[in-house]
Short mmCIF file of C-alpha atoms and ligand atoms in Angstrom, two decimals:
data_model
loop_
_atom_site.label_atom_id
_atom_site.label_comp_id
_atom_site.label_asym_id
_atom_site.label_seq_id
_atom_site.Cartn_x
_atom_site.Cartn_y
_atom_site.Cartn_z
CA UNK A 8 17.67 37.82 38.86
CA UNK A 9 15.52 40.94 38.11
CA UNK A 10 17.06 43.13 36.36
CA UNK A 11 18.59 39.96 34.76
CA UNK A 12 15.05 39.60 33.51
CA UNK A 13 14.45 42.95 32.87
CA UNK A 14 17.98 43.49 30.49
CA UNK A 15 16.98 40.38 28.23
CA UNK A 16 13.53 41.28 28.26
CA UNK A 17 15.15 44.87 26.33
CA UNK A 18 17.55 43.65 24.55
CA UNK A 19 15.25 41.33 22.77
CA UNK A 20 12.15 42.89 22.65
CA UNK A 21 9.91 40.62 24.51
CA UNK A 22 10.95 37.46 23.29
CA UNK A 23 9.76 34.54 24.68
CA UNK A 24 12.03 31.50 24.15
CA UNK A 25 10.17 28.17 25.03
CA UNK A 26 12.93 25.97 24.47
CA UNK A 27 16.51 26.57 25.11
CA UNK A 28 19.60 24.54 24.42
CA UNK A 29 22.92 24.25 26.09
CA UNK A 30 26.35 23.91 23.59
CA UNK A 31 29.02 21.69 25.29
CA UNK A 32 32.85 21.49 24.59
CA UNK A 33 33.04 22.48 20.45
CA UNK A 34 30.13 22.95 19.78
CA UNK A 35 30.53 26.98 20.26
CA UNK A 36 30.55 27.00 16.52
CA UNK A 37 26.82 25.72 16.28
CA UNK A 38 24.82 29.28 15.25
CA UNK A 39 27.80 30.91 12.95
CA UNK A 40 25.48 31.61 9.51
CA UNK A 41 22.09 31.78 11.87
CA UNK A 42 20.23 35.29 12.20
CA UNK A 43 19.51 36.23 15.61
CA UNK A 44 20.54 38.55 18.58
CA UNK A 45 23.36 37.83 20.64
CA UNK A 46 23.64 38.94 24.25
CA UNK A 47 27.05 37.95 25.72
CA UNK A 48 27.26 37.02 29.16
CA UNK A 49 29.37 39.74 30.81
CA UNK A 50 26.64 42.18 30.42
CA UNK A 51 23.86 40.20 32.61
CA UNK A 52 23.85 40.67 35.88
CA UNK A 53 24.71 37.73 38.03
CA UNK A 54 25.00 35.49 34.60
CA UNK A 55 28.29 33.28 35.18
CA UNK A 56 31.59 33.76 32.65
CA UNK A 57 33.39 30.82 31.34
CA UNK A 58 37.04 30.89 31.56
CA UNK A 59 37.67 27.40 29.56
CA UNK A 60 38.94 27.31 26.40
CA UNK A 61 36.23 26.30 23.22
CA UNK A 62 33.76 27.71 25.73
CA UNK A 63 32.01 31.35 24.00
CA UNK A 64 30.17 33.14 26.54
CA UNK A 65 26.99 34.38 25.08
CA UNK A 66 22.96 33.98 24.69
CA UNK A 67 21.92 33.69 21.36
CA UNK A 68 18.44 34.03 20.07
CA UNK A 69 16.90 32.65 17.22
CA UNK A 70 14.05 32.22 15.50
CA UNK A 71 15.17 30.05 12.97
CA UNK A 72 13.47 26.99 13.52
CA UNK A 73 9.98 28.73 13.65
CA UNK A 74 9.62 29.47 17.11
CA UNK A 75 11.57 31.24 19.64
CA UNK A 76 14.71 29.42 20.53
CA UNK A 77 17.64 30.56 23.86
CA UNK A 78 20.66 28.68 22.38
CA UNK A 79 23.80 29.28 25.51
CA UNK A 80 27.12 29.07 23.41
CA UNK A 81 28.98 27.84 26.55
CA UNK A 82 28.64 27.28 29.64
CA UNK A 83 30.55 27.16 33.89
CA UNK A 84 31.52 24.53 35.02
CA UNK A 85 31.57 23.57 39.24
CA UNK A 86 35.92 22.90 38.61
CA UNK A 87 36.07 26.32 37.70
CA UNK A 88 35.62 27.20 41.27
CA UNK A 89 31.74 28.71 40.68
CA UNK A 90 29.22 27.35 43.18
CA UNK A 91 26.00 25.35 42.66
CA UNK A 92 23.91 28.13 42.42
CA UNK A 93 26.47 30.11 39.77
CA UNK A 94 26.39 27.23 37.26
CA UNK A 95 22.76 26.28 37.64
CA UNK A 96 21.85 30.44 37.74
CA UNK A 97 21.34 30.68 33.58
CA UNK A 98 18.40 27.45 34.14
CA UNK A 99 16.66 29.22 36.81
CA UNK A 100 16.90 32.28 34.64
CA UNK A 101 15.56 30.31 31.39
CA UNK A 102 12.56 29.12 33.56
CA UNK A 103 11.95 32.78 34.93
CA UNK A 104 11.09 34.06 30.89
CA UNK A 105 9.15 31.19 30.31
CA UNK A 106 11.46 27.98 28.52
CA UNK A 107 9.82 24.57 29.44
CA UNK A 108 12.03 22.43 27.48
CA UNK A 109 15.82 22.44 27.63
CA UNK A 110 18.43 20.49 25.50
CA UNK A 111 21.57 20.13 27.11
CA UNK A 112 24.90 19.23 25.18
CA UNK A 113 27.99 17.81 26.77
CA UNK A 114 30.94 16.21 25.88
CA UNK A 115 32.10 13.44 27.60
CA UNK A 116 34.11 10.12 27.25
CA UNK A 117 33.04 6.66 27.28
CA UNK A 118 33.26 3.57 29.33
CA UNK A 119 32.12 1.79 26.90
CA UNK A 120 34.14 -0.10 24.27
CA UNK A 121 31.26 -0.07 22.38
CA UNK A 122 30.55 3.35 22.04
CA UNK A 123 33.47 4.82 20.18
CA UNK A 124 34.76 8.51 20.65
CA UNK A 125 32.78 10.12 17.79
CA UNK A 126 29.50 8.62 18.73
CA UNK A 127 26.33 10.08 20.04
CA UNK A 128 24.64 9.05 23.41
CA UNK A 129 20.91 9.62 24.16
CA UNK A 130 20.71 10.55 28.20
CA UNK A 131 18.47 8.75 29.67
CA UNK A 132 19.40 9.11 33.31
CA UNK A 133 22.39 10.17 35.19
CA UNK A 134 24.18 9.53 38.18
CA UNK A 135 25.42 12.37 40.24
CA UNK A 136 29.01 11.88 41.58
CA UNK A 137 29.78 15.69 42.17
CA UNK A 138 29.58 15.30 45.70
CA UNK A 139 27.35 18.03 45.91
CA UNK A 140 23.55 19.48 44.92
CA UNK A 141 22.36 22.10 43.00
CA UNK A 142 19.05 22.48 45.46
CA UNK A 143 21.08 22.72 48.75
CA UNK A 144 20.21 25.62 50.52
CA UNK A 145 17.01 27.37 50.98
CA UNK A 146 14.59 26.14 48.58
CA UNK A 147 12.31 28.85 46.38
CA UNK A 148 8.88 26.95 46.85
CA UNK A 149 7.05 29.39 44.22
CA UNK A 150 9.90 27.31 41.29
CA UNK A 151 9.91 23.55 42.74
CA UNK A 152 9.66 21.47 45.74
CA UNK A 153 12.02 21.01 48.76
CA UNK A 154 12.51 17.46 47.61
CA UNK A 155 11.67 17.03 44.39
CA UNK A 156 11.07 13.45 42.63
CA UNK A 157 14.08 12.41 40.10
CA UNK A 158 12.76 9.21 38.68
CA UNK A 159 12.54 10.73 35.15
CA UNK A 160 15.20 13.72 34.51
CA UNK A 161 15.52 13.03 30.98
CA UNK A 162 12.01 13.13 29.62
CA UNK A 163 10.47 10.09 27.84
CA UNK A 164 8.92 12.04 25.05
CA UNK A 165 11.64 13.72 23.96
CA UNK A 166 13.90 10.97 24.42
CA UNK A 167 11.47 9.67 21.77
CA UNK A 168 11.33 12.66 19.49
CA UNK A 169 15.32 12.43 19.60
CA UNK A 170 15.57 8.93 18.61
CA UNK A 171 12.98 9.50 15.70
CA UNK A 172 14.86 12.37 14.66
CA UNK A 173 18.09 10.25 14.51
CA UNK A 174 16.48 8.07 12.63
CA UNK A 175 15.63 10.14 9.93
CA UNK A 176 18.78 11.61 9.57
CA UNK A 177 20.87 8.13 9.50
CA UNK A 178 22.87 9.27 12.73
CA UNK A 179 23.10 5.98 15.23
CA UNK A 180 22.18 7.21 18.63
CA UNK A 181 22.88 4.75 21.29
CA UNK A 182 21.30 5.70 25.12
CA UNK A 183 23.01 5.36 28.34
CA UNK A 184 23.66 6.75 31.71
CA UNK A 185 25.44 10.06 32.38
CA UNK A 186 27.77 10.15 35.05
CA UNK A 187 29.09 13.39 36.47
CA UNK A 188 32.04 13.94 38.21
CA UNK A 189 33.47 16.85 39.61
CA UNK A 190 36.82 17.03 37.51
CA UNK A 191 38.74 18.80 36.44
CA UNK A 192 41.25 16.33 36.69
CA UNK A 193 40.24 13.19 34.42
CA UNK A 194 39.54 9.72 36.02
CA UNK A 195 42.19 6.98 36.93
CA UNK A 196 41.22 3.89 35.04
CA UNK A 197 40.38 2.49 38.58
CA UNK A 198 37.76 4.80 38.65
CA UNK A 199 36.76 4.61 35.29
CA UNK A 200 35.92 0.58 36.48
CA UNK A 201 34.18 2.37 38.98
CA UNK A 202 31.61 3.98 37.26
CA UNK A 203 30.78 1.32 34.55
CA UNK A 204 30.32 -0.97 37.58
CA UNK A 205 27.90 1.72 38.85
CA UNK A 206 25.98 1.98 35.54
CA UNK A 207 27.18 4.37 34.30
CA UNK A 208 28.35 4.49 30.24
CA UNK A 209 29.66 7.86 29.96
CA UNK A 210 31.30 10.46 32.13
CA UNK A 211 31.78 13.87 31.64
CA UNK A 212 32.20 16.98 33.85
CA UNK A 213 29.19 19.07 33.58
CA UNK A 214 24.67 18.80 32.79
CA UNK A 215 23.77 17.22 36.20
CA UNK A 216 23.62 20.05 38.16
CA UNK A 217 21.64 21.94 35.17
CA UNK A 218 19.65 18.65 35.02
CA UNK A 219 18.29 18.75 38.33
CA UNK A 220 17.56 22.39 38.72
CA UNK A 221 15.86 22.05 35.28
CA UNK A 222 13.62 18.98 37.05
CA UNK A 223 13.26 20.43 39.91
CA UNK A 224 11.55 23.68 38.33
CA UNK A 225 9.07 21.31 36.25
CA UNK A 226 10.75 21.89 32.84
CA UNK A 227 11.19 19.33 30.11
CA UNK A 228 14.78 17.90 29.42
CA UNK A 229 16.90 16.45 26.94
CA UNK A 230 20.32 15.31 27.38
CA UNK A 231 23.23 14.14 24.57
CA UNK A 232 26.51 12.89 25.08
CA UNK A 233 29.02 13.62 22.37
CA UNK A 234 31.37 10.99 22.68
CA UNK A 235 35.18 12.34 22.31
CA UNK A 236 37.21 9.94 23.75
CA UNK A 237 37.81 6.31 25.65
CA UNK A 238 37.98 6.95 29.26
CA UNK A 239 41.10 6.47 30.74
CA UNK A 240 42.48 3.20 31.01
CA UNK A 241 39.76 2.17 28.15
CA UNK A 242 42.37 2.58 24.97
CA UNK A 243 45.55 3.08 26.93
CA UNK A 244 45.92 6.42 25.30
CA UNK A 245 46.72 10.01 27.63
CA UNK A 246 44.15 12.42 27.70
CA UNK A 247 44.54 15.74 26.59
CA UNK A 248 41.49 18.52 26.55
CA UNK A 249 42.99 19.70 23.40
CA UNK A 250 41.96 16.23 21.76
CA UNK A 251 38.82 16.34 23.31
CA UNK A 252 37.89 19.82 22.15
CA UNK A 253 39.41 18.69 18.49
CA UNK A 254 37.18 15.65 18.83
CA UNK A 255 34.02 17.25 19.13
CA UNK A 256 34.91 19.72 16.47
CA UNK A 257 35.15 16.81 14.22
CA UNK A 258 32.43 14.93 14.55
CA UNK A 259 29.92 17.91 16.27
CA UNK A 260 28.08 17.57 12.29
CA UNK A 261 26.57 14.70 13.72
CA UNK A 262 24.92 16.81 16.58
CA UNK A 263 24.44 19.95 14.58
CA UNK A 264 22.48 17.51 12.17
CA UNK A 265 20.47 16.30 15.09
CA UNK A 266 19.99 19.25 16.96
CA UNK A 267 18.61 21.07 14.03
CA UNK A 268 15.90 18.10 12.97
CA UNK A 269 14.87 18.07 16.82
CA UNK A 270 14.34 21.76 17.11
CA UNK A 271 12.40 21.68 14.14
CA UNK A 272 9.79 19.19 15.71
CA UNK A 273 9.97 19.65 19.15
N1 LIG B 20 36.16 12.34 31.55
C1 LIG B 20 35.48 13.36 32.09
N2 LIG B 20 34.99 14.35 31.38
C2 LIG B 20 35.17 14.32 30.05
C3 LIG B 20 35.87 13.29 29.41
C4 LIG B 20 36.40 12.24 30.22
O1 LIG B 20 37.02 11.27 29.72
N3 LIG B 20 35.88 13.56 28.08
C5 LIG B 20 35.19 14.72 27.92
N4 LIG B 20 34.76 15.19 29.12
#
């Protein structure tokens, strides 16, 4: 984690990022045209690499929106056969040079008939069904505690600033429950049943474990769904990752939109 530290701290020249954002499934596209120094992940130590396809695998930062901003274009994922600690590694690094808020990105499809693939969803808690924990294993008492509260993940304020941002921009945000699941097989439509009988209006493969660790070390988050498809059984239609990537592609102006008027006030 060090010399982690150390690299970024000379590649960049000191910056100190106070928020930093996480790009889901097509949004890799999101700082094309932005000016700002990109560090790609294969040359920090310990960082994880992304083997999925629409994933890029570099930090970008920017300081576009008038203050210092870590943007991760891409991210691991547990299916991809990294641990816990590997995909949760770049938010305990984030925390270590100083970012208190982070805005993570996902794509994920709905249980919802009501929230059509296209659609934005507002975290505003999750359910973890990965079967696992991102804190198991000795716990670093100087970051968080050894068993730290989880009543509020998703943090009201900026669930606030979000919706008021959505607002101004005309871009319906609806808010709902996360659910994560291990993949990277999709769900049965039994399943899918499942979780909306759970509570759950969304499910997606990815953001809990980054959402805990992120709690856990006393930073600030924000979570949004991009909606890119009915979850199986839902429509009656196959799912393919190539729709899902071509999904978010299409409709990711939606979250570029909103991204860009919440990093502007937040
Ligand atoms: N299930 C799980 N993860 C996903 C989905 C889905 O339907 N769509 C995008 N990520």
């Amino acid at each position: 984690m060090n010399s982690a530290i150390k690299f970024i701290e000379e590649k960049t020249g000191g910056l100190k990022p106070d928020t930093a954002l996480i790009l889901g499934s097509g949004l890799g596209d999101y700082t094309t045209g932005m000016e700002g120094i990109t560090i790609p992940y294969s040359e920090i130590d310990g960082f994880p690499v992304s083997s999925v396809k629409g994933h890029k695998g570099s930090l970008f930062f920017t300081e576009k929106f008038g203050k210092t901003v870590v943007v991760m274009q891409g991210r691991v994922h547990y299916y991809e056969g990294y641990s816990m600690e590997q995909v949760t590694f770049p938010v305990k690094l984030f925390k270590k040079i100083g970012v208190q808020k982070l805005i993570i990105t996902n794509a994920a499809g709905s249980l919802d008939k009501e929230l059509p693939p296209g659609d934005l969803m507002l975290i505003k808690d999750h359910i973890n069904f990965m079967g696992s924990n991102p804190l198991i294993g000795k716990n670093d008492d100087l970051t968080g505690e050894r068993f730290p509260d989880m009543s509020e993940i998703y943090d009201k304020k900026l669930r606030e600033l979000a919706l008021l941002c959505a607002k101004e921009n005309n871009i319906p945000l609806h808010e709902g429950v996360y659910v994560g699941t291990t993949g990277p097989s999709y769900e049965t439509p039994s399943e899918v049943k499942m979780l909306k009988i759970l509570g759950g209006n969304v499910v997606g493969m990815s953001t809990v474990p980054e959402a805990i660790v992120a709690n856990w070390a006393g930073m600030n988050v924000l979570g949004l769904s991009l909606v890119t498809n009915f979850a199986s059984g839902i429509s009656g239609k196959k799912l393919s990752h190539n729709e899902v990537i071509e999904a978010g592609k299409t409709a990711s102006f939606k979250i570029v939109t909103l991204l860009n008027s919440i990093l502007e006030e937040i």
